[in-house]
XYZ file of C-alpha atoms in Angstrom:
530
model
C -39.471 -5.521 11.322
C -39.670 -7.373 14.626
C -39.726 -10.671 12.742
C -36.590 -9.685 10.842
C -34.826 -8.522 14.026
C -35.712 -11.778 15.770
C -34.240 -13.796 12.890
C -31.047 -11.736 12.829
C -30.640 -12.054 16.600
C -30.704 -15.851 16.211
C -28.484 -15.923 13.112
C -25.431 -13.678 13.686
C -23.592 -14.923 10.586
C -26.625 -14.086 8.456
C -26.614 -10.608 10.007
C -22.881 -10.271 9.339
C -23.193 -10.776 5.599
C -26.414 -8.798 5.340
C -24.782 -5.766 6.927
C -21.738 -6.177 4.643
C -23.994 -6.002 1.590
C -26.079 -3.082 2.863
C -23.032 -1.159 4.035
C -21.066 -1.456 0.811
C -24.150 -0.558 -1.244
C -24.099 2.795 0.567
C -20.304 2.883 0.646
C -20.103 3.027 -3.152
C -22.358 6.092 -3.366
C -20.236 9.135 -4.230
C -20.961 12.747 -3.328
C -18.707 15.110 -5.316
C -16.249 12.287 -5.884
C -16.067 11.207 -2.228
C -17.559 8.029 -0.791
C -17.475 6.416 2.638
C -16.204 3.135 1.237
C -15.711 0.401 3.816
C -16.561 2.759 6.702
C -20.201 2.614 5.551
C -20.305 -0.963 6.879
C -19.503 0.319 10.378
C -22.238 2.948 10.253
C -24.770 0.498 8.787
C -24.085 -2.065 11.522
C -24.249 0.668 14.144
C -27.593 1.974 12.883
C -29.267 -1.408 12.391
C -28.139 -2.689 15.803
C -29.353 0.483 17.540
C -32.682 0.246 15.706
C -33.112 -3.392 16.716
C -32.186 -2.603 20.338
C -34.839 0.104 20.435
C -37.335 -2.628 19.525
C -36.052 -5.003 22.181
C -33.714 -7.172 20.113
C -29.930 -7.428 20.531
C -28.226 -8.399 17.264
C -24.454 -8.715 17.363
C -21.567 -9.996 15.261
C -19.488 -12.665 17.095
C -16.411 -11.270 18.845
C -14.079 -13.875 17.347
C -15.170 -12.885 13.841
C -14.123 -9.293 14.547
C -10.730 -10.343 15.943
C -10.082 -12.623 12.966
C -11.057 -9.889 10.508
C -8.787 -7.310 12.110
C -5.819 -9.690 12.295
C -6.310 -10.715 8.662
C -6.456 -7.075 7.574
C -3.316 -6.107 9.489
C -1.340 -9.141 8.274
C -2.205 -8.502 4.614
C -1.305 -4.826 4.930
C 2.020 -5.822 6.479
C 2.871 -8.297 3.718
C 2.055 -5.719 1.033
C 4.019 -2.934 2.732
C 6.989 -5.048 3.826
C 9.161 -4.669 0.683
C 9.102 -0.856 0.971
C 8.726 -0.363 4.726
C 12.316 -0.890 5.822
C 13.684 1.024 2.827
C 11.496 3.990 3.726
C 12.629 3.749 7.343
C 16.218 4.227 6.138
C 15.662 6.933 3.520
C 12.848 9.076 4.957
C 13.636 8.989 8.660
C 13.133 12.720 9.220
C 9.704 12.752 7.610
C 8.615 9.677 9.555
C 9.830 11.044 12.879
C 8.032 14.330 12.233
C 4.815 12.475 11.438
C 5.004 10.368 14.600
C 5.691 13.523 16.610
C 2.524 15.105 15.188
C 0.564 11.973 16.154
C 1.886 12.235 19.701
C 0.891 15.903 19.898
C -2.560 14.960 18.595
C -2.829 12.215 21.213
C -1.816 14.736 23.882
C -4.593 17.082 22.745
C -7.097 14.212 22.842
C -6.021 13.127 26.316
C -5.901 16.653 27.740
C -9.327 17.653 26.465
C -10.761 14.248 27.346
C -9.600 14.602 30.933
C -11.012 18.138 31.073
C -14.396 16.814 29.920
C -14.215 13.819 32.300
C -14.162 11.214 29.519
C -13.132 7.647 30.301
C -9.854 6.234 28.884
C -11.842 3.965 26.563
C -13.825 6.906 25.190
C -10.693 9.056 24.824
C -8.799 6.319 22.977
C -11.777 5.558 20.736
C -12.214 9.247 19.935
C -8.536 9.461 19.006
C -8.889 6.400 16.733
C -11.915 7.957 15.014
C -10.293 11.366 14.643
C -7.373 9.747 12.837
C -9.773 7.240 11.138
C -7.848 4.099 11.975
C -9.849 0.951 12.672
C -6.928 -1.190 13.905
C -6.226 1.614 16.394
C -9.842 1.318 17.514
C -9.348 -2.386 18.137
C -6.158 -1.686 20.070
C -7.950 0.997 22.101
C -10.836 -1.313 22.904
C -8.582 -4.199 23.872
C -6.324 -2.057 26.061
C -9.214 -0.337 27.836
C -11.283 -3.487 28.282
C -14.342 -1.568 27.020
C -14.494 -1.905 23.214
C -18.123 -0.778 22.969
C -17.415 2.609 24.594
C -14.287 3.042 22.466
C -16.351 2.379 19.338
C -18.873 5.070 20.338
C -16.063 7.630 20.459
C -14.730 6.337 17.157
C -18.089 6.506 15.405
C -18.863 10.093 16.399
C -15.388 11.517 15.694
C -14.864 9.548 12.475
C -16.873 11.703 10.064
C -14.908 14.889 10.675
C -11.770 12.754 10.679
C -12.486 12.086 6.987
C -13.816 15.514 6.038
C -11.145 17.445 7.930
C -8.267 15.582 6.311
C -9.935 15.978 2.918
C -9.838 19.745 3.476
C -6.087 19.680 4.178
C -5.525 17.435 1.147
C -7.381 20.006 -0.983
C -5.080 22.742 0.357
C -2.062 20.634 -0.617
C -3.420 19.974 -4.116
C -4.126 23.662 -4.651
C -0.478 24.610 -4.214
C 0.573 21.345 -5.859
C -0.496 22.722 -9.252
C 2.969 24.302 -9.465
C 4.926 21.192 -8.427
C 8.048 20.345 -10.405
C 8.726 16.892 -8.954
C 6.620 14.741 -11.276
C 8.183 11.257 -11.522
C 9.284 10.037 -14.926
C 7.177 7.330 -16.578
C 8.909 4.118 -17.677
C 9.733 4.339 -21.396
C 11.932 2.621 -23.967
C 13.872 4.332 -26.747
C 16.321 3.186 -29.419
C 19.656 5.018 -29.386
C 22.183 5.243 -32.202
C 25.622 5.061 -30.631
C 28.033 7.900 -31.435
C 30.773 7.134 -28.914
C 34.184 5.986 -30.121
C 35.539 4.578 -26.856
C 33.678 1.223 -27.269
C 32.517 0.966 -23.646
C 31.073 -2.241 -22.244
C 27.464 -2.144 -21.072
C 28.757 -2.756 -17.549
C 30.745 0.492 -17.872
C 27.689 2.328 -19.172
C 25.639 0.981 -16.257
C 28.246 2.275 -13.852
C 27.982 5.726 -15.444
C 24.183 5.884 -15.629
C 23.084 3.739 -12.683
C 20.858 0.672 -12.682
C 17.645 2.647 -13.176
C 18.140 2.005 -16.898
C 18.239 -1.384 -18.591
C 19.287 -2.441 -22.100
C 16.926 -4.838 -23.849
C 18.047 -5.041 -27.519
C 21.218 -4.489 -29.542
C 21.740 -4.413 -33.299
C 25.141 -3.989 -34.881
C 24.881 -2.129 -38.166
C 21.742 -1.469 -40.211
C 20.743 -5.036 -41.102
C 22.390 -7.191 -38.469
C 20.388 -9.507 -36.230
C 18.878 -8.107 -33.057
C 20.480 -9.720 -30.022
C 19.978 -9.623 -26.285
C 22.796 -7.440 -24.884
C 24.922 -8.767 -22.055
C 26.855 -6.716 -19.533
C 30.144 -7.828 -21.114
C 29.135 -6.695 -24.627
C 30.846 -3.592 -25.989
C 28.967 -1.039 -28.016
C 30.448 0.625 -31.094
C 29.657 3.667 -33.198
C 26.446 3.258 -35.250
C 25.157 0.339 -33.128
C 21.463 0.547 -32.207
C 20.647 -0.004 -28.536
C 17.214 -0.051 -26.831
C 17.237 1.656 -23.432
C 14.456 1.123 -20.864
C 13.909 3.174 -17.717
C 12.380 6.315 -16.207
C 12.036 8.996 -18.872
C 14.531 11.379 -17.271
C 17.173 8.620 -17.007
C 16.543 7.455 -20.579
C 16.979 11.022 -21.861
C 20.272 11.240 -19.986
C 21.369 7.915 -21.495
C 20.571 9.178 -24.998
C 22.674 12.290 -24.439
C 25.537 10.184 -23.080
C 25.523 7.510 -25.789
C 24.527 9.268 -28.997
C 21.179 10.379 -30.398
C 17.596 9.155 -30.612
C 17.174 6.850 -33.593
C 14.210 6.841 -35.963
C 14.473 3.031 -36.035
C 12.609 0.996 -33.429
C 14.034 -2.401 -32.605
C 10.749 -3.385 -30.938
C 8.953 -3.795 -34.254
C 11.324 -6.443 -35.577
C 10.438 -9.615 -33.669
C 12.251 -12.131 -35.897
C 15.160 -12.524 -33.507
C 13.990 -11.097 -30.173
C 10.459 -11.049 -28.829
C 8.866 -9.595 -25.708
C 6.031 -10.850 -23.560
C 4.357 -10.173 -20.234
C 4.507 -13.265 -18.030
C 2.906 -13.732 -14.628
C 5.105 -14.932 -11.785
C 3.136 -17.952 -10.537
C 5.953 -20.441 -9.946
C 6.562 -20.541 -6.150
C 10.206 -21.430 -6.791
C 10.683 -18.061 -8.512
C 8.914 -15.894 -5.941
C 11.139 -14.370 -3.278
C 14.234 -14.306 -5.490
C 15.796 -11.220 -7.036
C 15.958 -10.895 -10.809
C 19.724 -11.335 -10.627
C 19.382 -14.579 -8.648
C 17.156 -16.117 -11.326
C 20.011 -16.049 -13.847
C 17.691 -15.854 -16.848
C 20.395 -14.167 -18.911
C 22.584 -17.248 -18.599
C 19.690 -19.721 -18.926
C 17.760 -18.144 -21.793
C 19.711 -15.123 -23.043
C 16.811 -13.022 -21.721
C 16.289 -9.929 -19.609
C 13.489 -8.533 -17.445
C 13.025 -5.000 -18.745
C 10.248 -4.006 -16.324
C 7.906 -5.458 -13.710
C 4.291 -4.487 -13.145
C 3.132 -4.936 -9.544
C -0.489 -4.042 -9.024
C -0.893 -0.901 -11.122
C 2.731 0.275 -10.869
C 5.522 -0.302 -13.409
C 9.078 -0.709 -12.110
C 12.380 -1.054 -13.919
C 13.695 -4.628 -13.838
C 16.720 -3.842 -11.686
C 18.936 -6.818 -10.742
C 18.151 -6.388 -7.037
C 14.356 -6.271 -7.446
C 12.692 -9.161 -5.575
C 9.805 -10.789 -7.440
C 6.627 -11.840 -5.673
C 3.771 -14.069 -6.770
C 1.441 -12.173 -9.074
C 4.111 -9.854 -10.525
C 3.873 -9.439 -14.288
C 7.355 -9.345 -15.741
C 8.060 -8.035 -19.226
C 10.632 -10.384 -20.717
C 12.805 -9.677 -23.743
C 14.326 -12.888 -25.113
C 15.127 -14.842 -28.279
C 11.834 -15.686 -29.961
C 12.523 -19.422 -29.801
C 12.989 -19.276 -26.009
C 9.663 -17.646 -25.138
C 7.727 -20.835 -24.404
C 10.472 -22.125 -22.104
C 10.582 -18.781 -20.290
C 6.810 -18.789 -19.762
C 7.053 -22.262 -18.254
C 9.962 -21.144 -16.053
C 7.969 -18.251 -14.558
C 4.711 -20.215 -14.426
C 2.677 -17.617 -16.323
C -0.609 -18.726 -14.770
C -3.476 -16.611 -13.450
C -3.154 -18.691 -10.290
C -0.176 -16.522 -9.398
C -2.512 -13.550 -9.023
C -4.848 -15.198 -6.533
C -2.886 -17.870 -4.662
C -3.274 -16.969 -0.971
C -0.192 -19.047 -0.084
C -1.954 -20.860 2.786
C 1.295 -22.069 4.385
C 2.629 -18.546 4.832
C -0.809 -17.224 5.735
C -1.392 -19.879 8.396
C 1.983 -19.720 10.105
C 2.218 -15.937 9.766
C -1.208 -15.321 11.286
C -0.551 -17.811 14.088
C 2.798 -16.220 14.948
C 1.321 -12.717 14.833
C -1.590 -13.645 17.096
C 0.823 -15.292 19.529
C 3.104 -12.242 19.624
C 0.086 -10.022 20.108
C -0.763 -11.824 23.361
C 2.709 -11.701 24.931
C 2.695 -9.721 28.178
C 5.321 -6.974 28.229
C 6.095 -5.667 31.742
C 6.066 -1.934 32.496
C 7.248 -0.065 35.614
C 4.827 -0.358 38.501
C 4.225 -4.085 38.226
C 1.668 -3.970 35.392
C 2.050 -5.223 31.831
C 0.565 -4.743 28.383
C 0.145 -6.604 25.104
C 0.473 -5.105 21.646
C -2.703 -6.893 20.531
C -3.545 -9.106 17.572
C -3.553 -6.240 15.046
C -0.064 -4.998 15.896
C 1.298 -8.549 16.212
C 0.069 -9.702 12.802
C 1.081 -6.398 11.214
C 4.675 -6.731 12.465
C 4.941 -10.354 11.333
C 3.434 -9.431 7.963
C 5.994 -6.654 7.480
C 8.888 -9.032 8.125
C 7.464 -11.801 5.933
C 6.754 -9.373 3.107
C 10.288 -8.018 3.321
C 12.024 -11.427 3.519
C 10.035 -12.942 0.655
C 11.476 -16.435 1.075
C 12.913 -18.674 3.790
C 14.650 -21.664 2.207
C 12.113 -23.249 -0.106
C 9.123 -21.520 1.521
C 7.729 -18.323 -0.019
C 6.688 -15.948 2.760
C 4.981 -13.248 0.672
C 1.489 -13.229 -0.832
C 0.506 -11.974 -4.306
C -0.508 -8.324 -4.292
C -3.988 -9.125 -5.579
C -4.550 -11.806 -2.944
C -3.303 -9.475 -0.210
C -5.687 -6.766 -1.393
C -8.647 -9.159 -1.261
C -7.716 -10.503 2.181
C -7.165 -7.023 3.624
C -10.516 -5.756 2.330
C -12.382 -8.820 3.583
C -10.699 -8.616 6.980
C -11.472 -4.919 7.319
C -15.134 -5.430 6.411
C -15.518 -8.226 8.974
C -14.026 -6.066 11.702
C -16.114 -3.014 10.819
C -19.310 -5.052 10.959
C -18.321 -6.335 14.397
C -17.282 -2.899 15.687
C -20.420 -1.214 14.392
C -22.716 -3.832 15.910
C -20.967 -3.513 19.275
C -21.215 0.273 19.217
C -24.870 0.128 18.278
C -25.657 -1.001 21.806
C -24.044 2.171 23.207
C -24.650 4.922 20.678
C -28.167 5.772 21.826
C -26.896 6.577 25.318
C -24.253 8.910 23.884
C -26.827 10.926 21.974
C -29.495 10.934 24.684
C -27.022 12.113 27.325
C -25.512 14.833 25.143
C -22.048 13.237 25.352
C -21.783 13.261 21.562
C -21.124 17.011 21.566
C -18.072 16.566 23.773
C -16.791 13.679 21.640
C -17.284 15.711 18.471
C -15.347 18.679 19.893
C -12.443 16.532 21.055
C -12.349 14.715 17.705
C -12.428 18.033 15.834
C -9.464 19.330 17.846
C -7.500 16.114 17.303
C -8.051 15.888 13.533
C -7.266 19.576 13.060
C -4.084 19.296 15.121
C -2.820 16.310 13.139
C -3.890 17.590 9.703
C -2.621 21.149 10.159
C 0.599 19.965 11.803
C 1.435 17.600 8.954
C 0.525 20.165 6.309
C 2.724 22.900 7.767
C 5.735 20.698 8.601
C 5.817 18.808 5.311
C 5.291 21.922 3.211
C 7.536 24.427 4.973
C 10.137 22.270 6.740
C 10.621 19.419 4.245
C 9.567 21.473 1.182
C 7.407 18.616 -0.081
C 5.412 19.161 -3.257
C 1.668 19.506 -2.782
C 0.721 16.526 -4.953
C 2.926 14.162 -2.988
C 1.826 15.796 0.276
C -1.817 15.055 -0.524
C -0.957 11.344 -0.751
C 1.044 11.564 2.474
C -1.953 13.091 4.264
C -4.161 10.241 3.085
C -1.622 7.695 4.315
C -1.049 9.475 7.630
C -4.807 9.345 8.135
C -4.755 5.722 6.827
C -7.860 6.837 4.973
C -8.723 5.319 1.557
C -11.355 8.020 0.942
C -8.666 10.724 1.029
C -6.446 8.691 -1.306
C -9.344 8.119 -3.731
C -10.204 11.817 -3.693
C -6.595 12.845 -4.437
C -6.305 10.277 -7.231
C -9.539 11.538 -8.768
C -8.378 15.160 -8.615
C -4.971 14.365 -10.173
C -6.047 11.668 -12.668
C -4.026 9.070 -10.779
C -0.780 11.055 -10.565
C 1.979 8.686 -9.402
C 3.191 11.244 -6.852
C 0.022 10.698 -4.821
C 0.817 6.970 -4.561
C 4.463 7.732 -3.735
C 3.439 9.997 -0.850
C 0.970 7.397 0.360
C 3.428 4.492 0.242
C 6.136 6.588 1.917
C 4.473 6.729 5.326
C 1.498 4.340 5.388
C 3.085 1.377 7.236
C 4.708 3.604 9.878
C 1.472 5.580 10.309
C -0.474 2.358 10.802
C 1.905 0.985 13.428
C 2.342 4.297 15.266
C -1.391 4.919 15.580
C -2.082 1.392 16.797
C 0.561 1.706 19.506
C -0.540 5.211 20.570
C -4.170 4.118 20.818
C -3.020 1.103 22.831
C -1.298 3.411 25.324
C -4.254 5.817 25.537
C -6.681 2.977 26.178
C -4.480 1.537 28.914
C -3.970 4.768 30.866
């Protein structure tokens, strides 16, 4: 092995990709449905580096590679979360404030016990980051303390219970979630036979029912042509109208308009057709459906949009991003022109938008290095992770500035975030490998484990009790919230597996993930700088 260690010591990039492959090979191994995932890269790098050091060889991943990976991960997460982040801030303020308060209590427990056990600020901050399983927080802790290796030791030892402990609380939530009544409605379409005699316009019907439902087809009489309905069209008794939306809203529309028809307008494609098209035209991305004006241009409508694995109703105010797959209902003869208008190329799924990526990353890294003064004459920086995350959130929310698209396709963002995270974990694990042996030989690992246990339990139990008994949140959604609060993909994967991908898990996760990420980074930054 000495020959191998000598080669890896001389070729750090070779070691980087070797440890990525080894780590993810172990990361995909599941035990009762749970796997370490990307975290296995950290533990693999830690173990291999410690083994090499014991044989007299120091093998490390370059520092700049780790910084780049972390910044890339944070930026991609920000871009993906941006469209929902500010909406959630407005609509779920109480839940978010309660979560941040629990984090602060957890940080207080970590700091108090750490001081009692005479742990250094770097070790305390790293233990906190591991207990809440947040790698960007680890980077912030290491940067603020000036001792990233010691912070990573604390992270590595407290991490395992950070995963297992939160899994236990997620299981508690799922157990009482079996009786939940808040299951979201799937997106469906139904044909309604109109029974109203007041001849309302579709704009009037929209005002009554809300924009969660859309109208994609209209036939007047039994054998009339199927047309694309416009907001100014009036509906009459015995007309057939196709309604698209969440099941509960569609059922309400049926009750309001008439009764469910045995005829399906979807099967007759002589006049109107439907097709999934991929948004790959940069001129389209960043605009709302209403701004595109496809009703006026093509007599068409967007009935729904699939982003990632989630279907959404094609509401007028929905902003499209590159890689969205829009379901278009339009006159059959217009379909080719519509496909060309949207682009409809697989390139839209993978285009990394290098202009936005380059300027966004540069701005985020610059902001991360700005010195902010604090009382007493000292100052602090928010770090590259927080800087790129904040810029990513804004760019994802804005979507477009003039002719420049600021968002990235969801698939491209997912790839960039995973790659960035893996690069950082390899760097962090290799750095910690030079310190971990001392922690175990000195017995310090027991103290770290106890402090991490107390922190994870405080955060997990606090969130469980507050969300269940104060906010009366259903258990299925709460399980997703716990995974997001822990920013832990393993918890999310476990909950999805237990619920067969119930959408409420994803809703709970998306509700708090961006705020949890930012809050934990900033708290770790403060702990490391104390």
